[in-house]
Coordinates of C-alpha atoms in Angstrom, one line a residue:
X95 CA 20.9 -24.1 12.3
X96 CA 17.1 -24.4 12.7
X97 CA 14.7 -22.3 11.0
X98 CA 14.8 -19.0 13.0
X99 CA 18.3 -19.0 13.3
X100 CA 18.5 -19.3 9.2
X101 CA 15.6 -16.4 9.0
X102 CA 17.6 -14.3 11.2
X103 CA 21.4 -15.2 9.1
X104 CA 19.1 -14.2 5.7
X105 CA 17.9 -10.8 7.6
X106 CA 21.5 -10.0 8.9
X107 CA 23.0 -11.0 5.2
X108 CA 20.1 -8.9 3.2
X109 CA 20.3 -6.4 5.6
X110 CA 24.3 -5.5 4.9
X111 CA 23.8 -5.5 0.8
X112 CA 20.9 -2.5 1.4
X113 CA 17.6 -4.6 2.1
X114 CA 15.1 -3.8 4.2
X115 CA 11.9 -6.0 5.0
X116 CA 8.4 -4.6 4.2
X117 CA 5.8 -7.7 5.3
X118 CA 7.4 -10.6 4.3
X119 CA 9.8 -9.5 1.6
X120 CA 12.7 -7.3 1.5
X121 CA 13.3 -4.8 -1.2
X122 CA 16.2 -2.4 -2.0
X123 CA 16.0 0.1 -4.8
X124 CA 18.7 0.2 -7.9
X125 CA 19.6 1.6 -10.8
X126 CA 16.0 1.7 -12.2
X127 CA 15.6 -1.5 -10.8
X128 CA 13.7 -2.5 -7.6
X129 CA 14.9 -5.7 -6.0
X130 CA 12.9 -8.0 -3.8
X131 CA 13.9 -11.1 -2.0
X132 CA 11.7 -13.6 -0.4
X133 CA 12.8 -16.7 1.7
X134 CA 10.0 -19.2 0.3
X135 CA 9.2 -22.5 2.9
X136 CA 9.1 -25.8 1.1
X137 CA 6.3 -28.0 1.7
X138 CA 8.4 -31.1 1.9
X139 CA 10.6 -30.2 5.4
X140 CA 13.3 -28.2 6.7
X141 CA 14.1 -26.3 4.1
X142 CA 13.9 -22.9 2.1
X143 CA 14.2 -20.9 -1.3
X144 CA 15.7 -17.8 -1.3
X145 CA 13.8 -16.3 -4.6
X146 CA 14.5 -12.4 -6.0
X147 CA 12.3 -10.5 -8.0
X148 CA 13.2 -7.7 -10.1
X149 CA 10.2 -5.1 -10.8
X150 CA 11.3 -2.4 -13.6
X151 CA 10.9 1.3 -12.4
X152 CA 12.3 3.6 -9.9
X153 CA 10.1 2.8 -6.6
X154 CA 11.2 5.0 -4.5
X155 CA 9.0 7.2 -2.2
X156 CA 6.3 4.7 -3.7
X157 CA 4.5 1.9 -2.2
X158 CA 6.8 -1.1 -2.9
X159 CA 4.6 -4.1 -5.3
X160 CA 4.0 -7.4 -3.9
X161 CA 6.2 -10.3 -5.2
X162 CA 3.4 -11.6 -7.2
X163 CA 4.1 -8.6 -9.1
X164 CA 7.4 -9.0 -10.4
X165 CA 8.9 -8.4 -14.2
X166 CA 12.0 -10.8 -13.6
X167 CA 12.2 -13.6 -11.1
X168 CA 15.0 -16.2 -9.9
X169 CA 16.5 -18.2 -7.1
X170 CA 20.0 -18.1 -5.6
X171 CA 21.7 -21.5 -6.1
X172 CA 23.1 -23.9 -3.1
X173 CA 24.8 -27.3 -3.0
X174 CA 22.8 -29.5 -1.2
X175 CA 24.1 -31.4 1.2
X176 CA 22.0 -34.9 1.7
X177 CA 22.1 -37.7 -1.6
X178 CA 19.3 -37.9 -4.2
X179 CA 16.2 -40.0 -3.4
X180 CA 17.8 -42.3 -6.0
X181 CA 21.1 -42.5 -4.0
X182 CA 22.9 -40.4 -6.4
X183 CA 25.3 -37.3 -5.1
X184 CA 25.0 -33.7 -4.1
X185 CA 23.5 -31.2 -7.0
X186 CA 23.2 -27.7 -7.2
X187 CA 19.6 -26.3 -6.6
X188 CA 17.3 -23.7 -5.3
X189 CA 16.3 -26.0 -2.4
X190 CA 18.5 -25.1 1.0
X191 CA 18.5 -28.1 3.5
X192 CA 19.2 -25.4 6.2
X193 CA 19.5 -27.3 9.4
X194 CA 22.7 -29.1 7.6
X195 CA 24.8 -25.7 7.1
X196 CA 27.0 -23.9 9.0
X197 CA 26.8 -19.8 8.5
X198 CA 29.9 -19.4 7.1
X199 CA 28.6 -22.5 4.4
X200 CA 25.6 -20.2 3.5
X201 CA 27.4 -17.0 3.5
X202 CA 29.2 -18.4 0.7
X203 CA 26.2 -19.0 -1.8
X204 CA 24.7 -16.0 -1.0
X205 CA 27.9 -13.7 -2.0
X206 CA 27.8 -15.6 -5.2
X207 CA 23.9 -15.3 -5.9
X208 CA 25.0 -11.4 -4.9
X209 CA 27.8 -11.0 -7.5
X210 CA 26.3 -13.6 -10.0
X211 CA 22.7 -12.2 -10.2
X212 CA 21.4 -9.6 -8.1
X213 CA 24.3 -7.2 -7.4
X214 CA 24.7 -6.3 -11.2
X215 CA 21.5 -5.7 -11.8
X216 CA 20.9 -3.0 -8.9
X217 CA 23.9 -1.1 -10.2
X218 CA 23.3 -1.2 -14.1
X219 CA 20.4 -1.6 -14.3
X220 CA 17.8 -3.5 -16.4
X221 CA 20.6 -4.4 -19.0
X222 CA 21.9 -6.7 -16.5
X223 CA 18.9 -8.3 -16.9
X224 CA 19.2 -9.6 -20.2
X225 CA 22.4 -10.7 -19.6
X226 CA 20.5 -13.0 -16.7
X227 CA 18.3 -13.9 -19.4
X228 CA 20.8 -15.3 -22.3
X229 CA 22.3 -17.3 -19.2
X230 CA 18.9 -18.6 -18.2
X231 CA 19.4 -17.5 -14.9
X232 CA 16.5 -15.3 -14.4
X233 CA 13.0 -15.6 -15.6
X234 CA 10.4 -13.0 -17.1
X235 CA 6.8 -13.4 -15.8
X236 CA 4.8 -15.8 -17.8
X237 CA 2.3 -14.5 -17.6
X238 CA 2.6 -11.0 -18.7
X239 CA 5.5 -11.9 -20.5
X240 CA 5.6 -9.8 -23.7
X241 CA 4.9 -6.6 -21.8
X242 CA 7.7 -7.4 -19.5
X243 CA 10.4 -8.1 -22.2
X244 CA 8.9 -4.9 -23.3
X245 CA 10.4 -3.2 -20.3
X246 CA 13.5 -4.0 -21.3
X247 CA 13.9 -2.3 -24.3
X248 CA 12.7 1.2 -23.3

């Protein structure tokens, strides 16, 4: 798979959960929680981060925020597929290698970063979160950080 094939397979995936792509993100409104996703190029080769963002609020009708802009942020997990620089084995990280996958390979981390992270939060909203949170498996913004934990407890 080479990198518009993968850009295309993330579209087509975001695309049947609800997303749809406003300049270089794509967003999808839940439960008092707007959802962004961002496919993030790495500097070091062939390979991509598929980052979310959660912004508190009902956005709807509004001008959606830039991802810069997030309350809550996170990556959806993959198995990589080459060694360690150090020759050691395969290790579960934000980094996706994705000229060595298969579709049907991807399609399975990205149902379980769906049902594992994002998926809750867009249908229960901003309690989800702090679930996320206690498994450290999402992030607030650092730095704004007290305001949004603030969010939360509203």
């Amino acid at each position: 798979m080479d990198s518009k094939e993968f850009k295309k397979f993330c579209k087509d995936e975001f695309a049947k959960r609800g997303f749809r792509k406003v300049k270089t993100c794509y967003y999808c409104q839940g439960n008092g929680v707007l959802c962004g996703l961002y496919l993030q190029h790495s500097d070091f080769g062939p390979e991509y981060y598929v980052n979310f963002y959660f912004f508190i609020g009902d956005f709807t009708g509004k001008e959606y925020p830039s991802r810069y802009d997030y309350d809550f942020y996170g990556r959806i997990a993959f198995m990589s597929k080459t060694s360690t620089i150090n020759g050691g084995k395969t290790f579960l990280g934000g980094l996706i290698e994705y000229n060595y996958y298969t579709e049907d390979e991807l399609r399975l981390y990205i149902d379980k970063g769906f049902e594992e992270k994002i998926s809750p939060v867009l249908e229960h909203g901003k309690e989800e979160i702090v679930l996320l949170l206690k498994q450290d498996k999402c992030h607030a913004n650092i730095l704004r950080e007290e305001e949004t934990l603030n969010k939360l407890k509203d």
